[in-house]
Amino acid sequence: MRKPKVSDMIPSVNGGEGEVRAFLESLTGPSRGNVNWLVDNALTVSVSEGRVLSLRLKEDLPPHDNDIATLQWADDRYTITATAGRNLWVNGQKTSSTSLNHGDMIEFGEKGPMSRYRLCDHSFPAHHTVEDILSDAYAYTRTSRRPFAKKMSGALRDGGWRLASQTTVLFRITILATLLVIAGFGYLLYQNDRRLAESIEQESRKIEAVAVMLAQTREDALTPDDLSSLRDAFKNQLVTTEQRLGTLEQQAGAPTRVIAASTRSVAFLQGAYGLRHVESRKILRHVVGPDGENLKTPFGQPWIEPDGTGEPAEFQFTGTGFLIAGVPLMATNRHVALPWTSGDREKALRDAGLEPEMLRLLAYLPDQTEPIEARLLRFSEAADLAILEVEPSRVQDLGIPLADATSRVGEELYLLGYPTGLKALIAQAGPGFLEGLEADGTLNFWSIASRLSTQGKIHPLASRGIVARTSESAIVYDAETTTGGSGGPVLNRRGEVVAINAAILPEFGGSNIGVPVSHLRALLEEVESQ
């Protein structure tokens, strides 16, 4: 279908019929977007006080005060001439008269408006091409005499309006669809970035929480203040293990040989576990600075990451275990052998995408200068018990027999263990050992235990208690102990294990809970049946 000719649609200015030779398209001012068709040979151009551009035949008289230029057709082109006393700019150059070429930019007067001159192909220009619109915007910014910021904003505003209103419907739909796709991708990218930022923040909080937990598990790591407190304790005549055993014998009439024989089989357990990142299968390690020092987070906690290059982050712990007579096995609490199962720690680690892994577990026995490597063999699902495997050659002729009968209310019991861990052992070792630590500056979790063992200064503490209540699942007694004593044997007057110390109840006058020895016997039967 042919495009309609202007002669078919628009009457000539003088009332006759004519063909459009060219047109002026207003780019600025109130007439922005309007087209003035150039049909006749001689025309007068006027600009009203409101900056509206209009045309009339040149012979129309009288002249108007708003006349600003004339257009004269000759030699297949229009020549524009400024009216006397009026200013005219063509392509940014001030002129009094010039022949117009296709695409020229004309600025009428000091305040415009600005129009684009175009020759016409005698067909009605129903739509503008994108090239024309962009060309007009470029020509406007190049030739306009307005400040740069204003002409740039004007070009963007007017160009955008023309692209939206003067192009073909198909082009506008295409542009709209493209913009919607871009907006959709932008929204998806924003959502992904937000989720990624939330994930990073969540992982940072998890790592920070793990770092706090790491710091909390280092209660056995000694500080100079701890050494100072121990020195004060020596000044207050802290009793040694032998003195405590002597006092215990005087108060309870317990045979020294029973406690002494049991003491040799009660081990100080020292261990550390690490955390493995489930997704990457990497173990959490310390982040090391340029100087080789372990870095800390802004909150003062150890900085640990799966991609850290330092040593694995150690979650250190201590406890008590004892050898069982007749088998090369050691009994302790489940929460000592699997320390990450205490409280809600295991769930917190699982939610953080981490799984615990034992790095090292050592058992120090009295009268032995070297520790024994221990390994978890089996633990009870029903009771707080675990059995450790140790090297048989290191535990020959050691072990405490297990009682056959359950303790009765009012029966006297004796508890052996290592409450408060390294601090109590240093206190027992005496002032000389403490002075050696201060002189060497040795405060390492592992080296202190090794030094105590080498010097034969690892011995359990003993306390006496009375059975307050018994049941199939627990024995309650009032023997004095504290953290670190978990896993120690609870003995009757015959030196037999009647319970395994498991929990402290300070709100009930220092009472403790032990797991009855019947549960340990059941666990041993499971091991033997394997």
PDB file of N, CA, C and O in Angstrom, residues 109-140:
ATOM      1  N   GLY A 109      15.755  33.315  16.529  1.00  0.00           N
ATOM      2  CA  GLY A 109      15.788  34.294  17.605  1.00  0.00           C
ATOM      3  C   GLY A 109      16.659  33.846  18.770  1.00  0.00           C
ATOM      4  O   GLY A 109      17.198  32.742  18.820  1.00  0.00           O
ATOM      5  N   GLU A 110      16.771  34.781  19.727  1.00  0.00           N
ATOM      6  CA  GLU A 110      17.640  34.548  20.877  1.00  0.00           C
ATOM      7  C   GLU A 110      17.158  33.378  21.734  1.00  0.00           C
ATOM      8  O   GLU A 110      17.950  32.651  22.313  1.00  0.00           O
ATOM      9  N   LYS A 111      15.853  33.194  21.847  1.00  0.00           N
ATOM     10  CA  LYS A 111      15.296  32.160  22.719  1.00  0.00           C
ATOM     11  C   LYS A 111      14.682  30.995  21.953  1.00  0.00           C
ATOM     12  O   LYS A 111      13.963  30.190  22.520  1.00  0.00           O
ATOM     13  N   GLY A 112      14.979  30.935  20.630  1.00  0.00           N
ATOM     14  CA  GLY A 112      14.468  29.828  19.861  1.00  0.00           C
ATOM     15  C   GLY A 112      13.043  30.087  19.415  1.00  0.00           C
ATOM     16  O   GLY A 112      12.583  31.230  19.402  1.00  0.00           O
ATOM     17  N   PRO A 113      12.340  29.094  18.959  1.00  0.00           N
ATOM     18  CA  PRO A 113      12.679  27.657  19.051  1.00  0.00           C
ATOM     19  C   PRO A 113      13.689  27.216  17.995  1.00  0.00           C
ATOM     20  O   PRO A 113      14.046  27.980  17.112  1.00  0.00           O
ATOM     21  N   MET A 114      14.102  25.934  18.117  1.00  0.00           N
ATOM     22  CA  MET A 114      15.024  25.327  17.167  1.00  0.00           C
ATOM     23  C   MET A 114      14.257  24.294  16.359  1.00  0.00           C
ATOM     24  O   MET A 114      13.465  23.521  16.892  1.00  0.00           O
ATOM     25  N   SER A 115      14.489  24.348  15.017  1.00  0.00           N
ATOM     26  CA  SER A 115      13.788  23.432  14.111  1.00  0.00           C
ATOM     27  C   SER A 115      14.792  22.750  13.202  1.00  0.00           C
ATOM     28  O   SER A 115      15.874  23.272  12.920  1.00  0.00           O
ATOM     29  N   ARG A 116      14.376  21.569  12.706  1.00  0.00           N
ATOM     30  CA  ARG A 116      15.204  20.812  11.763  1.00  0.00           C
ATOM     31  C   ARG A 116      14.565  20.916  10.378  1.00  0.00           C
ATOM     32  O   ARG A 116      13.369  20.674  10.205  1.00  0.00           O
ATOM     33  N   TYR A 117      15.362  21.320   9.386  1.00  0.00           N
ATOM     34  CA  TYR A 117      14.887  21.465   8.006  1.00  0.00           C
ATOM     35  C   TYR A 117      15.134  20.163   7.269  1.00  0.00           C
ATOM     36  O   TYR A 117      16.241  19.619   7.272  1.00  0.00           O
ATOM     37  N   ARG A 118      14.083  19.664   6.614  1.00  0.00           N
ATOM     38  CA  ARG A 118      14.222  18.437   5.860  1.00  0.00           C
ATOM     39  C   ARG A 118      13.535  18.580   4.504  1.00  0.00           C
ATOM     40  O   ARG A 118      12.415  19.106   4.417  1.00  0.00           O
ATOM     41  N   LEU A 119      14.185  18.095   3.485  1.00  0.00           N
ATOM     42  CA  LEU A 119      13.548  17.989   2.179  1.00  0.00           C
ATOM     43  C   LEU A 119      12.592  16.809   2.202  1.00  0.00           C
ATOM     44  O   LEU A 119      12.809  15.837   2.922  1.00  0.00           O
ATOM     45  N   CYS A 120      11.555  16.904   1.410  1.00  0.00           N
ATOM     46  CA  CYS A 120      10.509  15.883   1.453  1.00  0.00           C
ATOM     47  C   CYS A 120      10.477  15.122   0.136  1.00  0.00           C
ATOM     48  O   CYS A 120      10.704  15.687  -0.942  1.00  0.00           O
ATOM     49  N   ASP A 121      10.158  13.790   0.236  1.00  0.00           N
ATOM     50  CA  ASP A 121      10.087  12.971  -0.971  1.00  0.00           C
ATOM     51  C   ASP A 121       8.676  12.905  -1.530  1.00  0.00           C
ATOM     52  O   ASP A 121       8.304  11.955  -2.203  1.00  0.00           O
ATOM     53  N   HIS A 122       7.886  13.921  -1.199  1.00  0.00           N
ATOM     54  CA  HIS A 122       6.512  14.041  -1.712  1.00  0.00           C
ATOM     55  C   HIS A 122       5.561  13.007  -1.139  1.00  0.00           C
ATOM     56  O   HIS A 122       4.477  12.804  -1.650  1.00  0.00           O
ATOM     57  N   SER A 123       5.973  12.323  -0.108  1.00  0.00           N
ATOM     58  CA  SER A 123       5.065  11.396   0.579  1.00  0.00           C
ATOM     59  C   SER A 123       4.948  11.803   2.028  1.00  0.00           C
ATOM     60  O   SER A 123       5.864  12.384   2.607  1.00  0.00           O
ATOM     61  N   PHE A 124       3.823  11.472   2.593  1.00  0.00           N
ATOM     62  CA  PHE A 124       3.561  11.895   3.978  1.00  0.00           C
ATOM     63  C   PHE A 124       4.449  11.100   4.944  1.00  0.00           C
ATOM     64  O   PHE A 124       4.368   9.880   4.972  1.00  0.00           O
ATOM     65  N   PRO A 125       5.305  11.753   5.726  1.00  0.00           N
ATOM     66  CA  PRO A 125       6.197  11.049   6.658  1.00  0.00           C
ATOM     67  C   PRO A 125       5.447  10.640   7.918  1.00  0.00           C
ATOM     68  O   PRO A 125       5.451  11.354   8.910  1.00  0.00           O
ATOM     69  N   ALA A 126       4.767   9.502   7.847  1.00  0.00           N
ATOM     70  CA  ALA A 126       3.957   9.077   8.994  1.00  0.00           C
ATOM     71  C   ALA A 126       4.798   8.770  10.211  1.00  0.00           C
ATOM     72  O   ALA A 126       4.365   8.946  11.342  1.00  0.00           O
ATOM     73  N   HIS A 127       6.033   8.293  10.001  1.00  0.00           N
ATOM     74  CA  HIS A 127       6.897   7.929  11.119  1.00  0.00           C
ATOM     75  C   HIS A 127       8.310   8.394  10.833  1.00  0.00           C
ATOM     76  O   HIS A 127       8.725   8.515   9.678  1.00  0.00           O
ATOM     77  N   HIS A 128       9.045   8.637  11.902  1.00  0.00           N
ATOM     78  CA  HIS A 128      10.458   8.987  11.776  1.00  0.00           C
ATOM     79  C   HIS A 128      11.295   7.747  12.032  1.00  0.00           C
ATOM     80  O   HIS A 128      10.937   6.897  12.841  1.00  0.00           O
ATOM     81  N   THR A 129      12.417   7.690  11.357  1.00  0.00           N
ATOM     82  CA  THR A 129      13.333   6.586  11.634  1.00  0.00           C
ATOM     83  C   THR A 129      14.125   6.888  12.896  1.00  0.00           C
ATOM     84  O   THR A 129      14.276   8.047  13.298  1.00  0.00           O
ATOM     85  N   VAL A 130      14.644   5.810  13.497  1.00  0.00           N
ATOM     86  CA  VAL A 130      15.468   5.987  14.692  1.00  0.00           C
ATOM     87  C   VAL A 130      16.702   6.813  14.348  1.00  0.00           C
ATOM     88  O   VAL A 130      17.149   7.655  15.126  1.00  0.00           O
ATOM     89  N   GLU A 131      17.218   6.606  13.131  1.00  0.00           N
ATOM     90  CA  GLU A 131      18.400   7.361  12.711  1.00  0.00           C
ATOM     91  C   GLU A 131      18.112   8.853  12.679  1.00  0.00           C
ATOM     92  O   GLU A 131      18.933   9.672  13.116  1.00  0.00           O
ATOM     93  N   ASP A 132      16.905   9.213  12.155  1.00  0.00           N
ATOM     94  CA  ASP A 132      16.542  10.630  12.108  1.00  0.00           C
ATOM     95  C   ASP A 132      16.449  11.224  13.507  1.00  0.00           C
ATOM     96  O   ASP A 132      16.924  12.333  13.765  1.00  0.00           O
ATOM     97  N   ILE A 133      15.814  10.501  14.402  1.00  0.00           N
ATOM     98  CA  ILE A 133      15.614  11.015  15.763  1.00  0.00           C
ATOM     99  C   ILE A 133      16.946  11.190  16.474  1.00  0.00           C
ATOM    100  O   ILE A 133      17.207  12.225  17.104  1.00  0.00           O
ATOM    101  N   LEU A 134      17.836  10.182  16.352  1.00  0.00           N
ATOM    102  CA  LEU A 134      19.146  10.295  16.991  1.00  0.00           C
ATOM    103  C   LEU A 134      19.978  11.389  16.342  1.00  0.00           C
ATOM    104  O   LEU A 134      20.724  12.105  17.020  1.00  0.00           O
ATOM    105  N   SER A 135      19.834  11.521  15.030  1.00  0.00           N
ATOM    106  CA  SER A 135      20.560  12.587  14.328  1.00  0.00           C
ATOM    107  C   SER A 135      20.095  13.953  14.785  1.00  0.00           C
ATOM    108  O   SER A 135      20.901  14.870  14.979  1.00  0.00           O
ATOM    109  N   ASP A 136      18.782  14.098  14.987  1.00  0.00           N
ATOM    110  CA  ASP A 136      18.254  15.375  15.476  1.00  0.00           C
ATOM    111  C   ASP A 136      18.789  15.685  16.871  1.00  0.00           C
ATOM    112  O   ASP A 136      19.163  16.828  17.169  1.00  0.00           O
ATOM    113  N   ALA A 137      18.833  14.677  17.731  1.00  0.00           N
ATOM    114  CA  ALA A 137      19.326  14.895  19.097  1.00  0.00           C
ATOM    115  C   ALA A 137      20.794  15.299  19.079  1.00  0.00           C
ATOM    116  O   ALA A 137      21.210  16.215  19.804  1.00  0.00           O
ATOM    117  N   TYR A 138      21.578  14.646  18.200  1.00  0.00           N
ATOM    118  CA  TYR A 138      23.002  14.987  18.118  1.00  0.00           C
ATOM    119  C   TYR A 138      23.187  16.402  17.573  1.00  0.00           C
ATOM    120  O   TYR A 138      23.991  17.193  18.078  1.00  0.00           O
ATOM    121  N   ALA A 139      22.433  16.723  16.504  1.00  0.00           N
ATOM    122  CA  ALA A 139      22.552  18.058  15.910  1.00  0.00           C
ATOM    123  C   ALA A 139      22.139  19.136  16.896  1.00  0.00           C
ATOM    124  O   ALA A 139      22.742  20.218  16.955  1.00  0.00           O
ATOM    125  N   TYR A 140      21.118  18.837  17.693  1.00  0.00           N
ATOM    126  CA  TYR A 140      20.676  19.817  18.686  1.00  0.00           C
ATOM    127  C   TYR A 140      21.764  20.089  19.717  1.00  0.00           C
ATOM    128  O   TYR A 140      22.064  21.247  20.035  1.00  0.00           O
TER     129      TYR A 140
END
